[in-house]
PDB file of C-alpha atoms in Angstrom:
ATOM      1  CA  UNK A   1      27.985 174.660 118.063  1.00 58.00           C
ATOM      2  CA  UNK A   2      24.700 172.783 118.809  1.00 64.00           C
ATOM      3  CA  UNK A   3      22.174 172.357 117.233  1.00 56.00           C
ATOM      4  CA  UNK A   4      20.580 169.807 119.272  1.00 55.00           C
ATOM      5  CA  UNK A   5      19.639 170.905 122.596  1.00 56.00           C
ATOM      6  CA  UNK A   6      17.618 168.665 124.192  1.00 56.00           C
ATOM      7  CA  UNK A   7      19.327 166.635 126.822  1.00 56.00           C
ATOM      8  CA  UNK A   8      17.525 164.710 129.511  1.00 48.00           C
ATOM      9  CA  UNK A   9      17.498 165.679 133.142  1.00 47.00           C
ATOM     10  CA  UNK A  10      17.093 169.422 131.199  1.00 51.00           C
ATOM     11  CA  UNK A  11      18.977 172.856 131.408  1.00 64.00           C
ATOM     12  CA  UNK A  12      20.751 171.448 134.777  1.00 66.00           C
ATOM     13  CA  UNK A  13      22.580 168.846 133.735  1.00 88.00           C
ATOM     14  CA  UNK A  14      22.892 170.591 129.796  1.00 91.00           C
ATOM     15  CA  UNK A  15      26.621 171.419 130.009  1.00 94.00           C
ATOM     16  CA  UNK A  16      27.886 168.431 132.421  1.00 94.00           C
ATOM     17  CA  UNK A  17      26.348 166.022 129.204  1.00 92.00           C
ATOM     18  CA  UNK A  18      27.259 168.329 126.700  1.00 93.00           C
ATOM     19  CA  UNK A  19      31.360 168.120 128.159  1.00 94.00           C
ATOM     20  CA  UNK A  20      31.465 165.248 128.513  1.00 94.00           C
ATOM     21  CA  UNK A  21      30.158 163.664 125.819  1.00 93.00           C
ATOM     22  CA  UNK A  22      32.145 165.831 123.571  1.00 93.00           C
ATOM     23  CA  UNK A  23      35.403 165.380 125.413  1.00 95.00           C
ATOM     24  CA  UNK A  24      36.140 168.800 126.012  1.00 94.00           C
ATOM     25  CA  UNK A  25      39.172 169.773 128.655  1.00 94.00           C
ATOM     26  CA  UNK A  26      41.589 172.096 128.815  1.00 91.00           C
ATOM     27  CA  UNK A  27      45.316 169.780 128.926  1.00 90.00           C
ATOM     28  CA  UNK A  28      43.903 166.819 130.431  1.00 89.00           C
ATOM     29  CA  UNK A  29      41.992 169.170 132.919  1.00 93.00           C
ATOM     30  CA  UNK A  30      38.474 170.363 133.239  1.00 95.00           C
ATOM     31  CA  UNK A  31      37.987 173.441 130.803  1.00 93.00           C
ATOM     32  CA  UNK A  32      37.140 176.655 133.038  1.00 93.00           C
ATOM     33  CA  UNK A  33      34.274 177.980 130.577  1.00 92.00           C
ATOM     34  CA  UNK A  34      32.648 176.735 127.144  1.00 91.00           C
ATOM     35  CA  UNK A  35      30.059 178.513 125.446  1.00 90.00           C
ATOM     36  CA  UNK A  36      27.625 176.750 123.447  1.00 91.00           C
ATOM     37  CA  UNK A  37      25.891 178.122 120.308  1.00 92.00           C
ATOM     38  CA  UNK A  38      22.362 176.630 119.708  1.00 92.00           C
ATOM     39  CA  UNK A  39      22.171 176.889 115.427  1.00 92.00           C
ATOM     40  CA  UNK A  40      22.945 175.328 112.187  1.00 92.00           C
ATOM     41  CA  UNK A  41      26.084 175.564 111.034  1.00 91.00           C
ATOM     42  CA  UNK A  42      25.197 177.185 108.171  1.00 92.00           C
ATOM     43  CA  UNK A  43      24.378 179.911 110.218  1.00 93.00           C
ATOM     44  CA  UNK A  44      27.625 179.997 111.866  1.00 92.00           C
ATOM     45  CA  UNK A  45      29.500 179.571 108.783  1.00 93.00           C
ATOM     46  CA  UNK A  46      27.708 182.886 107.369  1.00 93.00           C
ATOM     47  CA  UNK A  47      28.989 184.872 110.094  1.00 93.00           C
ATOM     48  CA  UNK A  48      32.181 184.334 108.902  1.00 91.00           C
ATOM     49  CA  UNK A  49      31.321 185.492 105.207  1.00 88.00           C
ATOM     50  CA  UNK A  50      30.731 189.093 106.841  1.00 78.00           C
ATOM     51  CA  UNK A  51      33.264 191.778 105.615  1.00 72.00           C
ATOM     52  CA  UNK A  52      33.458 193.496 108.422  1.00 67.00           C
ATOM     53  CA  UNK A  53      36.829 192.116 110.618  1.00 74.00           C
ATOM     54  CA  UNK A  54      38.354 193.398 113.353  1.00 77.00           C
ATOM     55  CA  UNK A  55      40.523 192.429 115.776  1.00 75.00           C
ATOM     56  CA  UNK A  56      39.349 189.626 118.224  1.00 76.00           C
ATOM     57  CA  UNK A  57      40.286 190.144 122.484  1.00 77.00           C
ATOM     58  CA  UNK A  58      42.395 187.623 122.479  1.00 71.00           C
ATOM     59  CA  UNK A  59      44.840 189.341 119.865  1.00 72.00           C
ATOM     60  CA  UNK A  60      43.834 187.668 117.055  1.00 71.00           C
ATOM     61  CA  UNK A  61      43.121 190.122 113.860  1.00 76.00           C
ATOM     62  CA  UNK A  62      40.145 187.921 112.366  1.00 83.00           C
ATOM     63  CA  UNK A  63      37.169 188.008 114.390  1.00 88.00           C
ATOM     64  CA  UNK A  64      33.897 188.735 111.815  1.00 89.00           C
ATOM     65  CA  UNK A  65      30.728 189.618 114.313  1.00 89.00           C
ATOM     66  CA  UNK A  66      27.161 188.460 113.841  1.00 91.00           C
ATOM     67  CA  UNK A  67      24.236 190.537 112.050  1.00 89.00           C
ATOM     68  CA  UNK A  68      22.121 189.321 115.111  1.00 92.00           C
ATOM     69  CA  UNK A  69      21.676 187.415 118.309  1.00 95.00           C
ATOM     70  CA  UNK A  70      22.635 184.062 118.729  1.00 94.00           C
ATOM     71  CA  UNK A  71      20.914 181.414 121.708  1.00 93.00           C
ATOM     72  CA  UNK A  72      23.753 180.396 123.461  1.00 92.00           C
ATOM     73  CA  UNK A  73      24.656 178.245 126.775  1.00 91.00           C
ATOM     74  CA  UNK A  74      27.617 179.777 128.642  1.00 92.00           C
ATOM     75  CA  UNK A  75      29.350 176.561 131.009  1.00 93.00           C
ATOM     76  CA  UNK A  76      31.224 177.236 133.855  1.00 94.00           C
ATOM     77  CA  UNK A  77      32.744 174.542 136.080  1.00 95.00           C
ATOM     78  CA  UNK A  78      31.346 174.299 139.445  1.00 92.00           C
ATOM     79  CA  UNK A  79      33.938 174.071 141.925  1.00 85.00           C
ATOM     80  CA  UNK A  80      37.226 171.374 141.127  1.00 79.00           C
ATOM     81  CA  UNK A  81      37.157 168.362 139.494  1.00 76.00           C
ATOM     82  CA  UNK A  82      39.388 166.370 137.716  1.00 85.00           C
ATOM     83  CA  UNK A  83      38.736 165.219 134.378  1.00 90.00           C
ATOM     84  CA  UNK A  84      36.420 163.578 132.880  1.00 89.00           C
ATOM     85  CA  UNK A  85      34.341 164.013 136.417  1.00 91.00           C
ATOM     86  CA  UNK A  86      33.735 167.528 135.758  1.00 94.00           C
ATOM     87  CA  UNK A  87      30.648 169.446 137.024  1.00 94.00           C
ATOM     88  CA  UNK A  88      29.239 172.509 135.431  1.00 94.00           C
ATOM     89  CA  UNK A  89      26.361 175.508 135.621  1.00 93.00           C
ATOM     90  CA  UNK A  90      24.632 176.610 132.509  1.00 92.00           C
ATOM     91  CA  UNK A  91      23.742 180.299 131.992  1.00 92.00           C
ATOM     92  CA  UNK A  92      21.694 180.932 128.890  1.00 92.00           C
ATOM     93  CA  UNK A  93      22.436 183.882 126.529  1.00 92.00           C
ATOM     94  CA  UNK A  94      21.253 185.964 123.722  1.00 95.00           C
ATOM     95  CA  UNK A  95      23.886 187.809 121.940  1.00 94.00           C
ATOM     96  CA  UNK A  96      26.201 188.601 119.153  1.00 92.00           C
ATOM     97  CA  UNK A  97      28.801 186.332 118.300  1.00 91.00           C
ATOM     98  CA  UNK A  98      32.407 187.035 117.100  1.00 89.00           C
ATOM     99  CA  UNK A  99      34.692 184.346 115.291  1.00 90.00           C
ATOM    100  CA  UNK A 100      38.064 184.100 114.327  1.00 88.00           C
ATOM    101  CA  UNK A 101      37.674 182.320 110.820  1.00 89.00           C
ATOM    102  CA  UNK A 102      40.568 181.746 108.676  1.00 87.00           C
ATOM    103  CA  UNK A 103      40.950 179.899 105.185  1.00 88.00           C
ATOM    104  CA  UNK A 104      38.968 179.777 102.112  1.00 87.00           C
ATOM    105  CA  UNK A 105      36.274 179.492 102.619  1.00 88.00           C
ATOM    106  CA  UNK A 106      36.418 180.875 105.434  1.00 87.00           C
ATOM    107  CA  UNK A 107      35.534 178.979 108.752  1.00 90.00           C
ATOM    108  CA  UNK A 108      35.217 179.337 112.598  1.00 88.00           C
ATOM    109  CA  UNK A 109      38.186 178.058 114.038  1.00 86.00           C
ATOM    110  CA  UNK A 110      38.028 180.356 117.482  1.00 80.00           C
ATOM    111  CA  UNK A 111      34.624 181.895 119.598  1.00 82.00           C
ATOM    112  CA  UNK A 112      35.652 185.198 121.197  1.00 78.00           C
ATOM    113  CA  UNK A 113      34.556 185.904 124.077  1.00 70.00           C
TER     114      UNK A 113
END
């Protein structure tokens, strides 16, 4: 989730900052892919209120999809790094969302891909 975008040095250096600054890795390593979502939560947390579940890719049984389209920055690391020093291209997207949201309420606790 964010729903400030604006980083300096612009779209190019968007998901290096973005990373980094929020300490994202995968087990002490550079994470392979993130996906950002550019919105209010409360716009994220409504997804979740849909009744409409099904099961997510990954296996779980929980994902509730969007009404609509979401802006979204899709990271992937740029060659190998080693954490934090990781490097990263940003491709933007406009699309449906699916969470896995558990609890009540109910909240995002996994993006599926």
């Amino acid at each position: 989730l964010d729903s400030d975008s604006l980083i300096p040095g612009g779209n190019t250096k968007y998901c290096t900052v973005m990373i980094r600054r929020r300490q994202i890795s995968e087990r002490g390593k550079c994470k392979r892919e993130n996906t950002f979502i550019h919105a209010m939560a409360g716009a994220i947390l409504d997804v979740c209120k849909a009744q409409s579940v099904k099961a997510c890719k990954v296996g779980r049984k929980n994902c509730h999809t969007s009404d609509h389209s979401f802006k979204q920055t899709l990271c992937v690391l740029q060659g190998f790094g080693y954490y934090p020093n990781c490097a990263y291209v940003s491709f933007p997207k406009f699309k449906k969302i699916s969470l896995a949201c558990t609890g009540l309420p109910r909240v995002p606790v996994y993006v599926d891909p």
